[in-house]
Amino acid sequence: MSLWVTFKSLAIFFGPLVIPRAYAYYQSQRTAATRHGLTPRPLPIRAYYGLVFLGAVSVFFALQALLRVPENVFTQTNSRLQIPADVLFNRLATIHPLSPADEALRARFVNLESRLLYLKYGPSVMADCVFCTSERSDMFFVYALPALVAPHLVNILAIAMATSPLLAGPWTLRWRNPTVLASILIAMVDLYNVQAYNHKANARALRLGDLDMFHWRANTLRLLRLVLVNTVLGTLMYLTATNRAFVEAPPAAVRVEAVNKSLATVIAKVNAVGILKNTVSRNSQLRDHANTYWTSEARVTQQLMEEREVVDSVNDALENNRIDVSAVTRSAHQYATNILNPWLAEAEQKAKGRKVEKSAA
């Protein structure tokens, strides 16, 4: 209850500060693609491969968390923590034949401390650690450390592979370092929770329902946290690869290359138009067709402009100021100036050059 009260107090205090900034950041990321001139696109095939790989790892962890649950002798036999070891394992023997691990646990359950450590570290650590004793409980943590770290290391390796440019392309690489750092932080918190857990709190539990099955709960939450991390990473990878959010401006070299390609395309089209006009001008038949077209086009346009309805519409637009003639004139003049100025400047320079040559001669 106190934790909930603390959370409410923090939410009331920081909510008005954090929520508007978070919403503004979200909106800026949504419009980032538009600002950089990018549009949403289908998911690239390489990013799809990375997402499939990450999804497969997440499904594996989820199945491990939900299906591969270590046996708990207390819940399996519906027994209290204080039950004698012989009675406990006799009950277990009626459910399934005792394995060597069960026999090792029977030898361990000589005192209450061993049972409390069993609830903290699980059956495999208690049965397999030959140098651990209940008098030195920290040795159980040392023995359990590889098993605790292994899922985190596997997930970090999976993240590195899923965000690799070779597998998923260059769009997802930016999320590798933040996700790996978050995974390392989660691993450190997980290890701290296991090490700092007070296993002696279960000593006061008199009924099975009062026991805190820490190992089984922590193992499930550990794997589900990894699934959550991978889900968040997959979402970020998808949004980035499809230009839907978290878009960064392309490097300057890439933008220059894109502009050069666009200019090359425009120049090629202009050259094609020039070649076409040159061909039409040199061929008498095509030239006659072109002259006939433009002559008839001018005649048709003149006839249309002389029709009564068109004349009335133009006069009405001019009288009611629906057409700003001066603005249209300025725009046309500016357009013509922008086109002719480079040619006029070049012609002027050539003329000056000829004058200089003549004067020198």
PDB file of N, CA, C and O in Angstrom, residues 202-269:
ATOM      1  N   ASN A 202      10.264 -16.352   4.724  1.00  0.00           N
ATOM      2  CA  ASN A 202       9.353 -17.496   4.574  1.00  0.00           C
ATOM      3  C   ASN A 202       9.302 -18.371   5.824  1.00  0.00           C
ATOM      4  O   ASN A 202       8.453 -19.266   5.905  1.00  0.00           O
ATOM      5  N   ALA A 203      10.207 -18.154   6.762  1.00  0.00           N
ATOM      6  CA  ALA A 203      10.232 -19.011   7.953  1.00  0.00           C
ATOM      7  C   ALA A 203       8.961 -18.854   8.782  1.00  0.00           C
ATOM      8  O   ALA A 203       8.583 -19.765   9.532  1.00  0.00           O
ATOM      9  N   ARG A 204       8.292 -17.721   8.663  1.00  0.00           N
ATOM     10  CA  ARG A 204       7.081 -17.486   9.458  1.00  0.00           C
ATOM     11  C   ARG A 204       5.825 -18.012   8.779  1.00  0.00           C
ATOM     12  O   ARG A 204       4.742 -17.937   9.351  1.00  0.00           O
ATOM     13  N   ALA A 205       5.956 -18.528   7.550  1.00  0.00           N
ATOM     14  CA  ALA A 205       4.783 -19.024   6.824  1.00  0.00           C
ATOM     15  C   ALA A 205       4.396 -20.402   7.349  1.00  0.00           C
ATOM     16  O   ALA A 205       5.214 -21.329   7.365  1.00  0.00           O
ATOM     17  N   LEU A 206       3.158 -20.536   7.787  1.00  0.00           N
ATOM     18  CA  LEU A 206       2.668 -21.804   8.325  1.00  0.00           C
ATOM     19  C   LEU A 206       1.841 -22.585   7.316  1.00  0.00           C
ATOM     20  O   LEU A 206       1.590 -23.773   7.516  1.00  0.00           O
ATOM     21  N   ARG A 207       1.398 -21.927   6.267  1.00  0.00           N
ATOM     22  CA  ARG A 207       0.609 -22.599   5.242  1.00  0.00           C
ATOM     23  C   ARG A 207       1.308 -22.487   3.895  1.00  0.00           C
ATOM     24  O   ARG A 207       2.134 -21.601   3.676  1.00  0.00           O
ATOM     25  N   LEU A 208       0.950 -23.386   2.996  1.00  0.00           N
ATOM     26  CA  LEU A 208       1.575 -23.381   1.674  1.00  0.00           C
ATOM     27  C   LEU A 208       1.271 -22.080   0.931  1.00  0.00           C
ATOM     28  O   LEU A 208       2.139 -21.529   0.246  1.00  0.00           O
ATOM     29  N   GLY A 209       0.068 -21.579   1.076  1.00  0.00           N
ATOM     30  CA  GLY A 209      -0.302 -20.359   0.373  1.00  0.00           C
ATOM     31  C   GLY A 209       0.426 -19.129   0.861  1.00  0.00           C
ATOM     32  O   GLY A 209       0.454 -18.107   0.164  1.00  0.00           O
ATOM     33  N   ASP A 210       1.013 -19.204   2.049  1.00  0.00           N
ATOM     34  CA  ASP A 210       1.743 -18.052   2.584  1.00  0.00           C
ATOM     35  C   ASP A 210       3.189 -17.995   2.108  1.00  0.00           C
ATOM     36  O   ASP A 210       3.875 -16.995   2.345  1.00  0.00           O
ATOM     37  N   LEU A 211       3.663 -19.047   1.471  1.00  0.00           N
ATOM     38  CA  LEU A 211       5.057 -19.080   1.026  1.00  0.00           C
ATOM     39  C   LEU A 211       5.256 -18.189  -0.197  1.00  0.00           C
ATOM     40  O   LEU A 211       4.406 -18.129  -1.087  1.00  0.00           O
ATOM     41  N   ASP A 212       6.379 -17.511  -0.226  1.00  0.00           N
ATOM     42  CA  ASP A 212       6.775 -16.721  -1.390  1.00  0.00           C
ATOM     43  C   ASP A 212       7.713 -17.574  -2.234  1.00  0.00           C
ATOM     44  O   ASP A 212       8.881 -17.759  -1.892  1.00  0.00           O
ATOM     45  N   MET A 213       7.195 -18.102  -3.334  1.00  0.00           N
ATOM     46  CA  MET A 213       8.000 -18.940  -4.227  1.00  0.00           C
ATOM     47  C   MET A 213       8.892 -18.034  -5.076  1.00  0.00           C
ATOM     48  O   MET A 213       8.660 -17.822  -6.271  1.00  0.00           O
ATOM     49  N   PHE A 214       9.915 -17.486  -4.455  1.00  0.00           N
ATOM     50  CA  PHE A 214      10.709 -16.434  -5.083  1.00  0.00           C
ATOM     51  C   PHE A 214      11.393 -16.922  -6.354  1.00  0.00           C
ATOM     52  O   PHE A 214      11.389 -16.228  -7.377  1.00  0.00           O
ATOM     53  N   HIS A 215      12.001 -18.088  -6.298  1.00  0.00           N
ATOM     54  CA  HIS A 215      12.765 -18.563  -7.462  1.00  0.00           C
ATOM     55  C   HIS A 215      11.873 -18.695  -8.688  1.00  0.00           C
ATOM     56  O   HIS A 215      12.246 -18.261  -9.782  1.00  0.00           O
ATOM     57  N   TRP A 216      10.704 -19.265  -8.540  1.00  0.00           N
ATOM     58  CA  TRP A 216       9.821 -19.495  -9.678  1.00  0.00           C
ATOM     59  C   TRP A 216       9.240 -18.174 -10.184  1.00  0.00           C
ATOM     60  O   TRP A 216       9.131 -17.971 -11.383  1.00  0.00           O
ATOM     61  N   ARG A 217       8.902 -17.304  -9.262  1.00  0.00           N
ATOM     62  CA  ARG A 217       8.389 -16.001  -9.677  1.00  0.00           C
ATOM     63  C   ARG A 217       9.479 -15.184 -10.365  1.00  0.00           C
ATOM     64  O   ARG A 217       9.247 -14.576 -11.420  1.00  0.00           O
ATOM     65  N   ALA A 218      10.683 -15.163  -9.793  1.00  0.00           N
ATOM     66  CA  ALA A 218      11.776 -14.381 -10.379  1.00  0.00           C
ATOM     67  C   ALA A 218      12.187 -14.939 -11.738  1.00  0.00           C
ATOM     68  O   ALA A 218      12.503 -14.172 -12.662  1.00  0.00           O
ATOM     69  N   ASN A 219      12.171 -16.258 -11.871  1.00  0.00           N
ATOM     70  CA  ASN A 219      12.554 -16.860 -13.148  1.00  0.00           C
ATOM     71  C   ASN A 219      11.565 -16.489 -14.249  1.00  0.00           C
ATOM     72  O   ASN A 219      11.955 -16.151 -15.376  1.00  0.00           O
ATOM     73  N   THR A 220      10.277 -16.515 -13.926  1.00  0.00           N
ATOM     74  CA  THR A 220       9.266 -16.143 -14.920  1.00  0.00           C
ATOM     75  C   THR A 220       9.368 -14.667 -15.284  1.00  0.00           C
ATOM     76  O   THR A 220       9.348 -14.300 -16.466  1.00  0.00           O
ATOM     77  N   LEU A 221       9.493 -13.815 -14.272  1.00  0.00           N
ATOM     78  CA  LEU A 221       9.590 -12.381 -14.543  1.00  0.00           C
ATOM     79  C   LEU A 221      10.867 -12.042 -15.303  1.00  0.00           C
ATOM     80  O   LEU A 221      10.875 -11.130 -16.140  1.00  0.00           O
ATOM     81  N   ARG A 222      11.934 -12.767 -15.030  1.00  0.00           N
ATOM     82  CA  ARG A 222      13.204 -12.506 -15.728  1.00  0.00           C
ATOM     83  C   ARG A 222      13.035 -12.712 -17.234  1.00  0.00           C
ATOM     84  O   ARG A 222      13.431 -11.864 -18.043  1.00  0.00           O
ATOM     85  N   LEU A 223      12.433 -13.812 -17.600  1.00  0.00           N
ATOM     86  CA  LEU A 223      12.263 -14.107 -19.022  1.00  0.00           C
ATOM     87  C   LEU A 223      11.235 -13.180 -19.670  1.00  0.00           C
ATOM     88  O   LEU A 223      11.406 -12.752 -20.818  1.00  0.00           O
ATOM     89  N   LEU A 224      10.181 -12.844 -18.935  1.00  0.00           N
ATOM     90  CA  LEU A 224       9.177 -11.945 -19.499  1.00  0.00           C
ATOM     91  C   LEU A 224       9.729 -10.529 -19.665  1.00  0.00           C
ATOM     92  O   LEU A 224       9.325  -9.805 -20.584  1.00  0.00           O
ATOM     93  N   ARG A 225      10.634 -10.123 -18.788  1.00  0.00           N
ATOM     94  CA  ARG A 225      11.279  -8.811 -18.976  1.00  0.00           C
ATOM     95  C   ARG A 225      12.088  -8.798 -20.268  1.00  0.00           C
ATOM     96  O   ARG A 225      12.099  -7.795 -20.996  1.00  0.00           O
ATOM     97  N   LEU A 226      12.775  -9.878 -20.540  1.00  0.00           N
ATOM     98  CA  LEU A 226      13.538  -9.950 -21.788  1.00  0.00           C
ATOM     99  C   LEU A 226      12.608  -9.900 -22.997  1.00  0.00           C
ATOM    100  O   LEU A 226      12.928  -9.262 -24.013  1.00  0.00           O
ATOM    101  N   VAL A 227      11.470 -10.558 -22.887  1.00  0.00           N
ATOM    102  CA  VAL A 227      10.483 -10.488 -23.975  1.00  0.00           C
ATOM    103  C   VAL A 227       9.999  -9.054 -24.157  1.00  0.00           C
ATOM    104  O   VAL A 227       9.841  -8.573 -25.291  1.00  0.00           O
ATOM    105  N   LEU A 228       9.776  -8.359 -23.049  1.00  0.00           N
ATOM    106  CA  LEU A 228       9.324  -6.967 -23.134  1.00  0.00           C
ATOM    107  C   LEU A 228      10.388  -6.082 -23.782  1.00  0.00           C
ATOM    108  O   LEU A 228      10.073  -5.231 -24.632  1.00  0.00           O
ATOM    109  N   VAL A 229      11.644  -6.275 -23.404  1.00  0.00           N
ATOM    110  CA  VAL A 229      12.732  -5.497 -24.011  1.00  0.00           C
ATOM    111  C   VAL A 229      12.787  -5.746 -25.514  1.00  0.00           C
ATOM    112  O   VAL A 229      12.908  -4.806 -26.322  1.00  0.00           O
ATOM    113  N   ASN A 230      12.678  -7.001 -25.906  1.00  0.00           N
ATOM    114  CA  ASN A 230      12.721  -7.323 -27.334  1.00  0.00           C
ATOM    115  C   ASN A 230      11.509  -6.770 -28.073  1.00  0.00           C
ATOM    116  O   ASN A 230      11.612  -6.365 -29.240  1.00  0.00           O
ATOM    117  N   THR A 231      10.362  -6.750 -27.407  1.00  0.00           N
ATOM    118  CA  THR A 231       9.168  -6.182 -28.041  1.00  0.00           C
ATOM    119  C   THR A 231       9.335  -4.688 -28.285  1.00  0.00           C
ATOM    120  O   THR A 231       9.002  -4.177 -29.364  1.00  0.00           O
ATOM    121  N   VAL A 232       9.850  -3.991 -27.288  1.00  0.00           N
ATOM    122  CA  VAL A 232      10.094  -2.551 -27.461  1.00  0.00           C
ATOM    123  C   VAL A 232      11.123  -2.311 -28.561  1.00  0.00           C
ATOM    124  O   VAL A 232      10.950  -1.431 -29.420  1.00  0.00           O
ATOM    125  N   LEU A 233      12.184  -3.105 -28.555  1.00  0.00           N
ATOM    126  CA  LEU A 233      13.206  -2.954 -29.594  1.00  0.00           C
ATOM    127  C   LEU A 233      12.626  -3.239 -30.975  1.00  0.00           C
ATOM    128  O   LEU A 233      12.906  -2.509 -31.941  1.00  0.00           O
ATOM    129  N   GLY A 234      11.821  -4.287 -31.092  1.00  0.00           N
ATOM    130  CA  GLY A 234      11.211  -4.600 -32.382  1.00  0.00           C
ATOM    131  C   GLY A 234      10.307  -3.482 -32.873  1.00  0.00           C
ATOM    132  O   GLY A 234      10.286  -3.160 -34.069  1.00  0.00           O
ATOM    133  N   THR A 235       9.560  -2.871 -31.948  1.00  0.00           N
ATOM    134  CA  THR A 235       8.701  -1.743 -32.332  1.00  0.00           C
ATOM    135  C   THR A 235       9.529  -0.573 -32.837  1.00  0.00           C
ATOM    136  O   THR A 235       9.205   0.048 -33.862  1.00  0.00           O
ATOM    137  N   LEU A 236      10.603  -0.258 -32.136  1.00  0.00           N
ATOM    138  CA  LEU A 236      11.472   0.839 -32.565  1.00  0.00           C
ATOM    139  C   LEU A 236      12.128   0.527 -33.912  1.00  0.00           C
ATOM    140  O   LEU A 236      12.256   1.415 -34.770  1.00  0.00           O
ATOM    141  N   MET A 237      12.541  -0.712 -34.095  1.00  0.00           N
ATOM    142  CA  MET A 237      13.133  -1.101 -35.374  1.00  0.00           C
ATOM    143  C   MET A 237      12.133  -0.939 -36.514  1.00  0.00           C
ATOM    144  O   MET A 237      12.472  -0.437 -37.598  1.00  0.00           O
ATOM    145  N   TYR A 238      10.901  -1.345 -36.273  1.00  0.00           N
ATOM    146  CA  TYR A 238       9.879  -1.234 -37.322  1.00  0.00           C
ATOM    147  C   TYR A 238       9.591   0.229 -37.657  1.00  0.00           C
ATOM    148  O   TYR A 238       9.520   0.606 -38.838  1.00  0.00           O
ATOM    149  N   LEU A 239       9.418   1.058 -36.622  1.00  0.00           N
ATOM    150  CA  LEU A 239       9.113   2.468 -36.864  1.00  0.00           C
ATOM    151  C   LEU A 239      10.253   3.172 -37.588  1.00  0.00           C
ATOM    152  O   LEU A 239      10.025   4.012 -38.464  1.00  0.00           O
ATOM    153  N   THR A 240      11.479   2.829 -37.229  1.00  0.00           N
ATOM    154  CA  THR A 240      12.629   3.477 -37.863  1.00  0.00           C
ATOM    155  C   THR A 240      12.808   3.005 -39.302  1.00  0.00           C
ATOM    156  O   THR A 240      13.047   3.815 -40.205  1.00  0.00           O
ATOM    157  N   ALA A 241      12.697   1.697 -39.517  1.00  0.00           N
ATOM    158  CA  ALA A 241      12.938   1.159 -40.861  1.00  0.00           C
ATOM    159  C   ALA A 241      11.869   1.589 -41.854  1.00  0.00           C
ATOM    160  O   ALA A 241      12.138   1.673 -43.057  1.00  0.00           O
ATOM    161  N   THR A 242      10.652   1.869 -41.376  1.00  0.00           N
ATOM    162  CA  THR A 242       9.571   2.277 -42.278  1.00  0.00           C
ATOM    163  C   THR A 242       9.368   3.789 -42.322  1.00  0.00           C
ATOM    164  O   THR A 242       8.393   4.259 -42.912  1.00  0.00           O
ATOM    165  N   ASN A 243      10.262   4.549 -41.687  1.00  0.00           N
ATOM    166  CA  ASN A 243      10.193   6.023 -41.678  1.00  0.00           C
ATOM    167  C   ASN A 243       8.908   6.547 -41.043  1.00  0.00           C
ATOM    168  O   ASN A 243       8.406   7.609 -41.422  1.00  0.00           O
ATOM    169  N   ARG A 244       8.388   5.828 -40.058  1.00  0.00           N
ATOM    170  CA  ARG A 244       7.174   6.292 -39.387  1.00  0.00           C
ATOM    171  C   ARG A 244       7.474   7.109 -38.134  1.00  0.00           C
ATOM    172  O   ARG A 244       6.625   7.883 -37.693  1.00  0.00           O
ATOM    173  N   ALA A 245       8.619   6.942 -37.560  1.00  0.00           N
ATOM    174  CA  ALA A 245       8.995   7.707 -36.367  1.00  0.00           C
ATOM    175  C   ALA A 245      10.496   7.534 -36.147  1.00  0.00           C
ATOM    176  O   ALA A 245      11.130   6.641 -36.723  1.00  0.00           O
ATOM    177  N   PHE A 246      11.034   8.424 -35.292  1.00  0.00           N
ATOM    178  CA  PHE A 246      12.450   8.372 -34.916  1.00  0.00           C
ATOM    179  C   PHE A 246      13.357   8.399 -36.151  1.00  0.00           C
ATOM    180  O   PHE A 246      14.324   7.642 -36.255  1.00  0.00           O
ATOM    181  N   VAL A 247      12.996   9.270 -37.088  1.00  0.00           N
ATOM    182  CA  VAL A 247      13.740   9.362 -38.340  1.00  0.00           C
ATOM    183  C   VAL A 247      14.843  10.399 -38.182  1.00  0.00           C
ATOM    184  O   VAL A 247      14.622  11.485 -37.644  1.00  0.00           O
ATOM    185  N   GLU A 248      16.016  10.069 -38.638  1.00  0.00           N
ATOM    186  CA  GLU A 248      17.139  10.992 -38.636  1.00  0.00           C
ATOM    187  C   GLU A 248      17.414  11.456 -40.062  1.00  0.00           C
ATOM    188  O   GLU A 248      17.168  10.723 -41.027  1.00  0.00           O
ATOM    189  N   ALA A 249      17.905  12.683 -40.171  1.00  0.00           N
ATOM    190  CA  ALA A 249      18.247  13.207 -41.494  1.00  0.00           C
ATOM    191  C   ALA A 249      19.383  12.384 -42.095  1.00  0.00           C
ATOM    192  O   ALA A 249      20.321  12.002 -41.391  1.00  0.00           O
ATOM    193  N   PRO A 250      19.297  12.072 -43.378  1.00  0.00           N
ATOM    194  CA  PRO A 250      20.397  11.330 -44.005  1.00  0.00           C
ATOM    195  C   PRO A 250      21.696  12.126 -43.922  1.00  0.00           C
ATOM    196  O   PRO A 250      21.680  13.356 -43.832  1.00  0.00           O
ATOM    197  N   PRO A 251      22.834  11.460 -43.943  1.00  0.00           N
ATOM    198  CA  PRO A 251      24.113  12.178 -43.925  1.00  0.00           C
ATOM    199  C   PRO A 251      24.235  13.129 -45.114  1.00  0.00           C
ATOM    200  O   PRO A 251      23.575  12.961 -46.146  1.00  0.00           O
ATOM    201  N   ALA A 252      25.096  14.136 -44.941  1.00  0.00           N
ATOM    202  CA  ALA A 252      25.262  15.142 -45.992  1.00  0.00           C
ATOM    203  C   ALA A 252      25.709  14.505 -47.306  1.00  0.00           C
ATOM    204  O   ALA A 252      25.246  14.893 -48.386  1.00  0.00           O
ATOM    205  N   ALA A 253      26.590  13.527 -47.220  1.00  0.00           N
ATOM    206  CA  ALA A 253      27.071  12.879 -48.447  1.00  0.00           C
ATOM    207  C   ALA A 253      25.925  12.179 -49.177  1.00  0.00           C
ATOM    208  O   ALA A 253      25.840  12.222 -50.413  1.00  0.00           O
ATOM    209  N   VAL A 254      25.040  11.545 -48.412  1.00  0.00           N
ATOM    210  CA  VAL A 254      23.901  10.861 -49.036  1.00  0.00           C
ATOM    211  C   VAL A 254      22.966  11.867 -49.693  1.00  0.00           C
ATOM    212  O   VAL A 254      22.463  11.654 -50.802  1.00  0.00           O
ATOM    213  N   ARG A 255      22.723  12.993 -48.991  1.00  0.00           N
ATOM    214  CA  ARG A 255      21.838  14.007 -49.569  1.00  0.00           C
ATOM    215  C   ARG A 255      22.439  14.628 -50.825  1.00  0.00           C
ATOM    216  O   ARG A 255      21.740  14.877 -51.812  1.00  0.00           O
ATOM    217  N   VAL A 256      23.752  14.892 -50.806  1.00  0.00           N
ATOM    218  CA  VAL A 256      24.407  15.442 -51.998  1.00  0.00           C
ATOM    219  C   VAL A 256      24.318  14.459 -53.158  1.00  0.00           C
ATOM    220  O   VAL A 256      24.051  14.842 -54.313  1.00  0.00           O
ATOM    221  N   GLU A 257      24.514  13.187 -52.858  1.00  0.00           N
ATOM    222  CA  GLU A 257      24.416  12.179 -53.910  1.00  0.00           C
ATOM    223  C   GLU A 257      23.006  12.114 -54.484  1.00  0.00           C
ATOM    224  O   GLU A 257      22.821  11.988 -55.703  1.00  0.00           O
ATOM    225  N   ALA A 258      21.989  12.230 -53.609  1.00  0.00           N
ATOM    226  CA  ALA A 258      20.607  12.208 -54.094  1.00  0.00           C
ATOM    227  C   ALA A 258      20.311  13.417 -54.975  1.00  0.00           C
ATOM    228  O   ALA A 258      19.641  13.301 -56.012  1.00  0.00           O
ATOM    229  N   VAL A 259      20.820  14.591 -54.570  1.00  0.00           N
ATOM    230  CA  VAL A 259      20.618  15.797 -55.392  1.00  0.00           C
ATOM    231  C   VAL A 259      21.312  15.648 -56.741  1.00  0.00           C
ATOM    232  O   VAL A 259      20.758  16.024 -57.786  1.00  0.00           O
ATOM    233  N   ASN A 260      22.516  15.098 -56.725  1.00  0.00           N
ATOM    234  CA  ASN A 260      23.233  14.898 -57.990  1.00  0.00           C
ATOM    235  C   ASN A 260      22.483  13.945 -58.916  1.00  0.00           C
ATOM    236  O   ASN A 260      22.412  14.166 -60.133  1.00  0.00           O
ATOM    237  N   LYS A 261      21.909  12.906 -58.340  1.00  0.00           N
ATOM    238  CA  LYS A 261      21.129  11.976 -59.161  1.00  0.00           C
ATOM    239  C   LYS A 261      19.896  12.659 -59.737  1.00  0.00           C
ATOM    240  O   LYS A 261      19.545  12.447 -60.907  1.00  0.00           O
ATOM    241  N   SER A 262      19.237  13.484 -58.914  1.00  0.00           N
ATOM    242  CA  SER A 262      18.058  14.202 -59.410  1.00  0.00           C
ATOM    243  C   SER A 262      18.438  15.161 -60.531  1.00  0.00           C
ATOM    244  O   SER A 262      17.739  15.250 -61.555  1.00  0.00           O
ATOM    245  N   LEU A 263      19.550  15.876 -60.342  1.00  0.00           N
ATOM    246  CA  LEU A 263      20.002  16.797 -61.388  1.00  0.00           C
ATOM    247  C   LEU A 263      20.374  16.043 -62.662  1.00  0.00           C
ATOM    248  O   LEU A 263      20.079  16.512 -63.774  1.00  0.00           O
ATOM    249  N   ALA A 264      21.013  14.905 -62.500  1.00  0.00           N
ATOM    250  CA  ALA A 264      21.370  14.114 -63.689  1.00  0.00           C
ATOM    251  C   ALA A 264      20.118  13.658 -64.430  1.00  0.00           C
ATOM    252  O   ALA A 264      20.075  13.662 -65.672  1.00  0.00           O
ATOM    253  N   THR A 265      19.082  13.292 -63.676  1.00  0.00           N
ATOM    254  CA  THR A 265      17.828  12.885 -64.316  1.00  0.00           C
ATOM    255  C   THR A 265      17.188  14.050 -65.064  1.00  0.00           C
ATOM    256  O   THR A 265      16.708  13.897 -66.201  1.00  0.00           O
ATOM    257  N   VAL A 266      17.184  15.229 -64.426  1.00  0.00           N
ATOM    258  CA  VAL A 266      16.597  16.408 -65.075  1.00  0.00           C
ATOM    259  C   VAL A 266      17.371  16.773 -66.338  1.00  0.00           C
ATOM    260  O   VAL A 266      16.785  17.076 -67.390  1.00  0.00           O
ATOM    261  N   ILE A 267      18.705  16.743 -66.233  1.00  0.00           N
ATOM    262  CA  ILE A 267      19.528  17.078 -67.402  1.00  0.00           C
ATOM    263  C   ILE A 267      19.282  16.085 -68.536  1.00  0.00           C
ATOM    264  O   ILE A 267      19.203  16.467 -69.721  1.00  0.00           O
ATOM    265  N   ALA A 268      19.150  14.818 -68.187  1.00  0.00           N
ATOM    266  CA  ALA A 268      18.880  13.814 -69.221  1.00  0.00           C
ATOM    267  C   ALA A 268      17.539  14.077 -69.906  1.00  0.00           C
ATOM    268  O   ALA A 268      17.417  13.954 -71.139  1.00  0.00           O
ATOM    269  N   LYS A 269      16.527  14.464 -69.118  1.00  0.00           N
ATOM    270  CA  LYS A 269      15.223  14.765 -69.719  1.00  0.00           C
ATOM    271  C   LYS A 269      15.290  16.009 -70.600  1.00  0.00           C
ATOM    272  O   LYS A 269      14.697  16.051 -71.686  1.00  0.00           O
TER     273      LYS A 269
END
